[in-house]
CSV table of C-alpha atoms in Angstrom, one decimal:
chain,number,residue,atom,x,y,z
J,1,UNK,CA,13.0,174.7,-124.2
J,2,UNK,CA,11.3,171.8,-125.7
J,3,UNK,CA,12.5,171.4,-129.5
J,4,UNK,CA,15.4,172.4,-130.8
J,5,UNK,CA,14.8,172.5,-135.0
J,6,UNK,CA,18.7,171.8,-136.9
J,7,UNK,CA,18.7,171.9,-140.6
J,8,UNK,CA,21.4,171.7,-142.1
J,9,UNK,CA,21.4,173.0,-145.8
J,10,UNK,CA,23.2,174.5,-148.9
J,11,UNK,CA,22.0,176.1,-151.4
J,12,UNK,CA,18.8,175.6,-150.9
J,13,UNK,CA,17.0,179.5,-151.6
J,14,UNK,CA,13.8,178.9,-152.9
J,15,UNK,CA,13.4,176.0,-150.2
J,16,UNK,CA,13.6,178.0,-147.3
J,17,UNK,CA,10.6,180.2,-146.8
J,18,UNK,CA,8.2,177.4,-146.9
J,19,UNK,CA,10.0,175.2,-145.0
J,20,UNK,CA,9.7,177.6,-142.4
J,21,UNK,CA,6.4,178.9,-142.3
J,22,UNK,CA,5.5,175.2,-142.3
J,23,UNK,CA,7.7,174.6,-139.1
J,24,UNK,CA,6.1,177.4,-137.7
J,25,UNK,CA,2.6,176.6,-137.9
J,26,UNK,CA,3.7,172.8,-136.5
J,27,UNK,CA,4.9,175.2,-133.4
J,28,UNK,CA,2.5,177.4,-133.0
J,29,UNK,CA,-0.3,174.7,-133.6
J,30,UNK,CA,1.5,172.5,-130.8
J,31,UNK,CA,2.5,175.6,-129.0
J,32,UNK,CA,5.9,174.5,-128.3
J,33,UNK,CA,8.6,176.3,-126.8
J,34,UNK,CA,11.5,175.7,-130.0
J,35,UNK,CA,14.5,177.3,-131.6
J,36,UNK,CA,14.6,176.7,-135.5
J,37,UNK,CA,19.5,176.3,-136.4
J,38,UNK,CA,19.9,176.6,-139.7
J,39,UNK,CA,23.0,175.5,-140.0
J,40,UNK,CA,24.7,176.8,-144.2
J,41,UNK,CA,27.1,174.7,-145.5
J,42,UNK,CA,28.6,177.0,-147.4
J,43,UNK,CA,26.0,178.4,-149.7
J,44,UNK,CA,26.6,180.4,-152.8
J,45,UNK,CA,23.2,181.4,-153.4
J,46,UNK,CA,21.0,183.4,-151.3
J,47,UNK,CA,20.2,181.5,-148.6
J,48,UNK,CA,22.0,183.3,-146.2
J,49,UNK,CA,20.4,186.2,-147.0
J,50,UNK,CA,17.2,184.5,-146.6
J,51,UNK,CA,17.8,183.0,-143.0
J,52,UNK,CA,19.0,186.6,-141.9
J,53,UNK,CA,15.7,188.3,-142.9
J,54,UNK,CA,14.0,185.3,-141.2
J,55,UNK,CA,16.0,185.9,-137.9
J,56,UNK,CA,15.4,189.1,-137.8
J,57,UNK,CA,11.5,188.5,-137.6
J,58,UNK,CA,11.5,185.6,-135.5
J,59,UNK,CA,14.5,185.5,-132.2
J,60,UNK,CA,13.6,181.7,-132.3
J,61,UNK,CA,15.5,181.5,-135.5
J,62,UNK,CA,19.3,180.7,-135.3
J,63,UNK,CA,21.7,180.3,-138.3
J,64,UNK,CA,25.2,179.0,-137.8
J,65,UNK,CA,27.6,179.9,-141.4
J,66,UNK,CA,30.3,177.8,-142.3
J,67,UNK,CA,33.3,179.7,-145.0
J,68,UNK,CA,32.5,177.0,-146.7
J,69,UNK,CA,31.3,173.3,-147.7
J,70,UNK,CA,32.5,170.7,-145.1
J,71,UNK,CA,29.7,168.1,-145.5
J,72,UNK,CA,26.4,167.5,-143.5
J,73,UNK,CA,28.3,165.6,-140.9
J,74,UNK,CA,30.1,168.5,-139.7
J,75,UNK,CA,26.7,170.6,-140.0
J,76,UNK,CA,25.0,168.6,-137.8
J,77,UNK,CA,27.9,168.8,-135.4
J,78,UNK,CA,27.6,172.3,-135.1
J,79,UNK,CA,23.8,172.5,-135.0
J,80,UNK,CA,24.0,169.6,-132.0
J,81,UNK,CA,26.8,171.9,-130.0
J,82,UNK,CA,24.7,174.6,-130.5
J,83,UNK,CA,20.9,172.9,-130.0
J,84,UNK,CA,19.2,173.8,-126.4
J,85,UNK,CA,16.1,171.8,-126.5
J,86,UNK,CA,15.2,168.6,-124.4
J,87,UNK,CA,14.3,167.0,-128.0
J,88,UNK,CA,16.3,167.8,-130.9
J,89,UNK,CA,14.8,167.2,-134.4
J,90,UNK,CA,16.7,167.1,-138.0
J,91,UNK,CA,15.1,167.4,-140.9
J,92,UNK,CA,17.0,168.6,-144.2
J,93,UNK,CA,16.0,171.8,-146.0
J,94,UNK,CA,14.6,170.7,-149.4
J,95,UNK,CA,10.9,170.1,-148.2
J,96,UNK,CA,11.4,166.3,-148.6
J,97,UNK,CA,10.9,165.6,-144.7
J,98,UNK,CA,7.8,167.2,-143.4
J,99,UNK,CA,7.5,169.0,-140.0
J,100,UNK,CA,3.9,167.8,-139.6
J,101,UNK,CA,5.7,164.8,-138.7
J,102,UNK,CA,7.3,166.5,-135.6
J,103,UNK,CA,4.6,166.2,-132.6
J,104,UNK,CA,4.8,162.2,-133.1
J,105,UNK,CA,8.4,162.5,-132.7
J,106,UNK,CA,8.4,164.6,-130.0
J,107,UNK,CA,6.0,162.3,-128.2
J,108,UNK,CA,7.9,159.2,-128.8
J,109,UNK,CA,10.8,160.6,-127.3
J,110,UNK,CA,9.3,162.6,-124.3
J,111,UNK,CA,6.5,160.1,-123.5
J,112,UNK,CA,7.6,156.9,-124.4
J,113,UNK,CA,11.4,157.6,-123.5
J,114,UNK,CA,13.1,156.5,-126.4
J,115,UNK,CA,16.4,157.7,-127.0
J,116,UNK,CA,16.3,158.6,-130.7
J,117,UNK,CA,13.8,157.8,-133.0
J,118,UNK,CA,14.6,157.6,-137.2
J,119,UNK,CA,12.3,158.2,-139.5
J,120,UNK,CA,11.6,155.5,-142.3
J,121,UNK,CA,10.2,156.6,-146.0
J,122,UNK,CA,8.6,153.4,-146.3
J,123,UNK,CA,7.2,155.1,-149.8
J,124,UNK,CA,9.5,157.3,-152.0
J,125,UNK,CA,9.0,159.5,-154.8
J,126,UNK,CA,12.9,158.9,-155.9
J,127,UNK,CA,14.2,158.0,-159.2
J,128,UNK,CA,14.0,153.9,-159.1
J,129,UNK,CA,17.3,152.9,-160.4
J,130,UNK,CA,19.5,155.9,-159.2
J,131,UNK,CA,18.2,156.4,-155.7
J,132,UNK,CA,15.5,153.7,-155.0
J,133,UNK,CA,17.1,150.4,-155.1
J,134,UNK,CA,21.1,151.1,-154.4
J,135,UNK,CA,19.4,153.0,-151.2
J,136,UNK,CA,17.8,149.4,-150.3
J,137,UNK,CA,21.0,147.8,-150.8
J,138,UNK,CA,22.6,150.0,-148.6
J,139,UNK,CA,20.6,149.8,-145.9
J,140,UNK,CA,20.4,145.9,-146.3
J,141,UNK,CA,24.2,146.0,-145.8
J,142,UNK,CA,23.8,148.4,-142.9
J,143,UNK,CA,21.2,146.4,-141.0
J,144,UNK,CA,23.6,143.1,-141.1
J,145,UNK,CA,26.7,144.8,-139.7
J,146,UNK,CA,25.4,147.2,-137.2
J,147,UNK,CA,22.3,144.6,-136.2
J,148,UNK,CA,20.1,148.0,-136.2
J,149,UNK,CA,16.7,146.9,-137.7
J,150,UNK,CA,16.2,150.1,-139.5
J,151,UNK,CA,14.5,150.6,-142.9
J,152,UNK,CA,16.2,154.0,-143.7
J,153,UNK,CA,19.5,154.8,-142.2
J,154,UNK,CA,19.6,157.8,-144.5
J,155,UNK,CA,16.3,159.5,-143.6
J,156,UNK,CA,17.3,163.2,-142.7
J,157,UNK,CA,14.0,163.2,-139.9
J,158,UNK,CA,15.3,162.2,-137.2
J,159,UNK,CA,14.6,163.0,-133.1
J,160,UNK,CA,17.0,162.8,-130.6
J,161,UNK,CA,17.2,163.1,-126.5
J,162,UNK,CA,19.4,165.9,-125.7
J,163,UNK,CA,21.6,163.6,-123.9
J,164,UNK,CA,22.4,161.7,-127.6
J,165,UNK,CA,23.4,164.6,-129.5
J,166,UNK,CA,25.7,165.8,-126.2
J,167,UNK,CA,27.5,162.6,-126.2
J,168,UNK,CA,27.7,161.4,-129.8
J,169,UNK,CA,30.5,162.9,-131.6
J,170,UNK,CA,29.5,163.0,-135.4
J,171,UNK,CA,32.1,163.5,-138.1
J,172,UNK,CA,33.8,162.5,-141.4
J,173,UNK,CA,30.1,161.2,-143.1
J,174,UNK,CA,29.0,159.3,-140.7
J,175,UNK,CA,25.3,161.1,-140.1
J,176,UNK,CA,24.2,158.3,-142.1
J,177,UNK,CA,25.1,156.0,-138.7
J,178,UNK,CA,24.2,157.7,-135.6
J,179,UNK,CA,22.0,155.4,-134.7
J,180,UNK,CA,24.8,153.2,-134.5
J,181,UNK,CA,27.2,155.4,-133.2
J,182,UNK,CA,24.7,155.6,-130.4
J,183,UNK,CA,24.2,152.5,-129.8
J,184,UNK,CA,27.6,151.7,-129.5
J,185,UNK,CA,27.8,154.9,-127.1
J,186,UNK,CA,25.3,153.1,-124.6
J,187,UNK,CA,22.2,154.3,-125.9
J,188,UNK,CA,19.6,151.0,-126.5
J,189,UNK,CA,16.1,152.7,-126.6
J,190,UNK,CA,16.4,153.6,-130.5
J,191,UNK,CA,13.1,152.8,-132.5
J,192,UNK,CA,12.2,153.6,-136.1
J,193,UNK,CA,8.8,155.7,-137.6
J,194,UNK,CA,7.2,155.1,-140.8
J,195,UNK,CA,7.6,158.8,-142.2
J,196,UNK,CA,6.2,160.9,-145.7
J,197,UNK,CA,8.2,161.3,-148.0
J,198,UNK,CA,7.4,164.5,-150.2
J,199,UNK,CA,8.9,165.0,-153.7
J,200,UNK,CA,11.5,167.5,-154.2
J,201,UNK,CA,9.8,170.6,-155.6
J,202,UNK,CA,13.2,173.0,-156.1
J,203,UNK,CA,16.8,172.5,-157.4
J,204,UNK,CA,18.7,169.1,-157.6
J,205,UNK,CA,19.8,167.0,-155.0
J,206,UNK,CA,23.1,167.6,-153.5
J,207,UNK,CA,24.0,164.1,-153.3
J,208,UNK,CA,25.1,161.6,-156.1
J,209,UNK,CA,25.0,158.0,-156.1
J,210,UNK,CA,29.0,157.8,-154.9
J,211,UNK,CA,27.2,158.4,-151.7
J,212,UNK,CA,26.3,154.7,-151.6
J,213,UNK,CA,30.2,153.4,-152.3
J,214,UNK,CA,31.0,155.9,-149.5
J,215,UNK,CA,28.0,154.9,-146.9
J,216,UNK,CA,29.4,151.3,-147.2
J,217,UNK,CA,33.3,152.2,-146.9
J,218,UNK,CA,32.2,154.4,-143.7
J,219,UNK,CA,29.8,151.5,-142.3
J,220,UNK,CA,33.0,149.5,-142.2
J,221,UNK,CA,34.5,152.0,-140.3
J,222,UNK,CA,32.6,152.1,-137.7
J,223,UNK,CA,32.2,148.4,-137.4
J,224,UNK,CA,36.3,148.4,-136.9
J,225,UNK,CA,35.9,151.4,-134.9
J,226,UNK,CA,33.5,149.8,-132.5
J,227,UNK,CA,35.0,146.7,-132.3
J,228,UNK,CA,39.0,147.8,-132.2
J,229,UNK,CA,39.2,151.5,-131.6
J,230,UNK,CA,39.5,152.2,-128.3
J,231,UNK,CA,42.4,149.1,-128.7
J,232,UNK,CA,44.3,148.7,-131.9
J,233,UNK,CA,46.7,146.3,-130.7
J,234,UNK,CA,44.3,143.4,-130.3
J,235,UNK,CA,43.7,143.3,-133.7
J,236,UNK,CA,47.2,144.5,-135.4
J,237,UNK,CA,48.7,143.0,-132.3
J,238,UNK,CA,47.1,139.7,-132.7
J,239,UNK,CA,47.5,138.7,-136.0
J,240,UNK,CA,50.9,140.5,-136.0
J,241,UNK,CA,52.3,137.9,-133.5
J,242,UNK,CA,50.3,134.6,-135.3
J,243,UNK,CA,52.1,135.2,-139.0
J,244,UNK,CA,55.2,136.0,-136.7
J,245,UNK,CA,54.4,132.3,-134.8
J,246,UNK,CA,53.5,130.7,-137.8
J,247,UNK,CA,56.7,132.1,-140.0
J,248,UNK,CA,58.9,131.5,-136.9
J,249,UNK,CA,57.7,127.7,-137.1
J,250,UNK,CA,57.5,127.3,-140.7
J,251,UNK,CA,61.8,128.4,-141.1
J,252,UNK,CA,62.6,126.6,-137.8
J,253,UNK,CA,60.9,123.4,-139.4
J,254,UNK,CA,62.5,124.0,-142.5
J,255,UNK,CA,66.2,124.7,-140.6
J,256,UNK,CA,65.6,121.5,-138.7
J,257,UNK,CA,64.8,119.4,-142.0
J,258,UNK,CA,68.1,120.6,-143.6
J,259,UNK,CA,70.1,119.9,-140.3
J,260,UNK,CA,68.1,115.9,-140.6
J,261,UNK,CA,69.0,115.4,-144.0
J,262,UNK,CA,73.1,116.4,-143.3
J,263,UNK,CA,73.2,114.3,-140.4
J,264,UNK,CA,71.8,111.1,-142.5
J,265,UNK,CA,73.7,112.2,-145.5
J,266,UNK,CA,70.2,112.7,-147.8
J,267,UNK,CA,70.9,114.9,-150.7
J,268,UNK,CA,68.7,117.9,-150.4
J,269,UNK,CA,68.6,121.5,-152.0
J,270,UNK,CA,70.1,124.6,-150.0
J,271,UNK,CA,67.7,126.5,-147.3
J,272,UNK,CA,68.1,129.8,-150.0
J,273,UNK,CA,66.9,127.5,-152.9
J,274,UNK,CA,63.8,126.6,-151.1
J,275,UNK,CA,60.8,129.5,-151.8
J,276,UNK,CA,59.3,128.1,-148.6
J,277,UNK,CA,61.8,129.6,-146.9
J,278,UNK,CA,61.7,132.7,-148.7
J,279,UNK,CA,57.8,132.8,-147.8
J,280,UNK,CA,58.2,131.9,-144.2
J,281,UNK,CA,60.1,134.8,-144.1
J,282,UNK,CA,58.1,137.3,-145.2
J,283,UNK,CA,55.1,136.0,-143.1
J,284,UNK,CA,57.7,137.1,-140.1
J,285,UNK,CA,58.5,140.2,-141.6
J,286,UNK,CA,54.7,141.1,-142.1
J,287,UNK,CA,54.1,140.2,-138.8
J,288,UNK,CA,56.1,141.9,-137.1
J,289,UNK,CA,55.2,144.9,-139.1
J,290,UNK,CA,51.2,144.5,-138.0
J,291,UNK,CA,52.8,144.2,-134.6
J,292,UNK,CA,54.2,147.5,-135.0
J,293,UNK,CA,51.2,149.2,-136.7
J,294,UNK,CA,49.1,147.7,-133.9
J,295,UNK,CA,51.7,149.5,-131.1
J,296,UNK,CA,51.5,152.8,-133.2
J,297,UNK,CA,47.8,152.8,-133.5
J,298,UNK,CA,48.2,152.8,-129.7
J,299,UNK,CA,50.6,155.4,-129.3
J,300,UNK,CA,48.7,157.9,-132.0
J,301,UNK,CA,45.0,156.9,-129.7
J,302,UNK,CA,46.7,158.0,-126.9
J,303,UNK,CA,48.7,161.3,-127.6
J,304,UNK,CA,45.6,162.7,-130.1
J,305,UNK,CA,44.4,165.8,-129.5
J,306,UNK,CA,41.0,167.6,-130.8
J,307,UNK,CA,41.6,169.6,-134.1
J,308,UNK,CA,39.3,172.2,-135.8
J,309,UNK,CA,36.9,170.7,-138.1
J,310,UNK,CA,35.2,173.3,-139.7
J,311,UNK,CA,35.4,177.4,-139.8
J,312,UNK,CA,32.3,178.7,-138.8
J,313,UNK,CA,32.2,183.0,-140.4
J,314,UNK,CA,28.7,184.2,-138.9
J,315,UNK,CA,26.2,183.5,-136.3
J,316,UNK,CA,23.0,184.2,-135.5
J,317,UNK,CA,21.1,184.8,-132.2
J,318,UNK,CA,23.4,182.9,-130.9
């Protein structure tokens, strides 16, 4: 199979019927061999009921239903377990990414081998203040920790190698980053594509501007992640043992200035009067605690075991 179609959606009703008899034309146009996972994040609306009536016409269409809401992330995790196709493409459901945009991604990653290619909406039909510009922020910040050169971590069009979306595990909200999380899992050959960016024609948007705050907070996760996670300890451990050094020197200093003005008979206040000695403590004392957080960091990498994520309640032609 040669394009595997994951959208991940909710509530998103009036949406759907275009977005896929525009897909489908793309296909048929192209004459691809594809599979369309729609992957409901909990809907409330109709949209189930929608994707049912389109699986039933078409076998190429798959629907994955979670109970309820767990986030795009954990969407996209399903829809990547369950993708087939040598090139996997996500788009989101609101008619903002269009599938004409599909055969140039395809290409780029079947003929010129790259290992994911995101899309860039160089021009946006966003609200300014609300969207526009903390969106350019973000990915400002984005581009100097992770050293990615993208325009638009966000963009929902995105195509992937099969052998990405097998090996990086996306989660938490972090399918604003899998370029990164790629990188960081070996894959170098990750190129951008200036993209159009269509105005939403139904409902709201789904996403508020916390999303920025949160974007940033799980950008420095990874960062940690990919710099410490695999080994806790050298950070925790490190500093944990230099506040430890440095209290340990700062008391014995202090210990060995008392003892040198008894022994020359130089009035001098008690050790327990000094708050220097009271502060070199608790430099040891929060050392060796970051020494210990460190060792049980190490302890909880090594005995973790895979948990549930989400509940999926319906399949289809799966």
């Amino acid at each position: 199979m040669q394009l595997s179609i994951v959208i991940p959606l909710l509530n998103e009703e009036k949406s759907l019927p275009e977005l896929y008899n525009w897909i489908i034309e793309v296909m048929q146009a192209n004459k691809y061999s594809y599979e369309i996972i729609f992957i409901d994040d909990g809907s409330t609306d109709h949209s189930w009921k929608i994707i049912k009536q389109l699986s039933e016409t078409n076998p190429a269409v798959k629907a994955i239903h979670f109970k309820k809401n767990y986030g795009k992330s954990q969407a996209l995790h399903a829809g990547f377990l369950a993708a087939k196709g040598e090139v996997v493409i996500t788009m989101d459901a609101d008619l903002q990414d269009n599938p004409e945009e599909i055969p140039d991604l395809y290409n780029l990653i079947q003929k010129e081998n790259f290992d994911l290619v995101s899309g860039w909406k160089r021009k946006r039909y966003d609200n300014v203040i609300t969207k526009n510009l903390p969106s350019k922020l973000f990915n400002l910040a984005a581009r100097k920790v992770s050293g990615l050169q993208l325009h638009d971590f966000n963009c929902g069009l995105k195509a992937y190698h099969k052998d990405v979306i097998k090996q990086v595990e996306v989660y938490g909200e972090m399918h604003r980053y899998i370029p990164l999380l790629a990188k960081n899992a070996g894959f170098h050959r990750i190129a951008e594509k200036e993209v159009k960016h269509q105005a939403r024609k139904y409902g709201e948007t789904k996403f508020g501007s916390e999303r920025f705050l949160h974007g940033l907070l799980d950008l420095i996760t990874i960062w940690f992640l990919s710099k410490f996670g695999k080994n806790p300890m050298h950070l925790f451990g490190g500093l944990g043992i230099l506040m430890f050094f440095v209290g340990f020197l700062s008391a014995l200093y202090i210990g060995v200035s008392k003892l040198y003005h008894l022994y020359n008979h130089v009035p001098d206040i008690l050790v327990t009067q000094n708050p220097w000695f009271y502060i070199a403590l608790t430099v040891m004392v929060l050392g060796t605690l970051l020494f210990l957080a460190g060792f049980i960091a190490e302890l909880i990498l090594r005995s973790q075991h895979k948990t549930e994520r989400y509940k999926v309640s319906k399949t289809l032609n799966q």
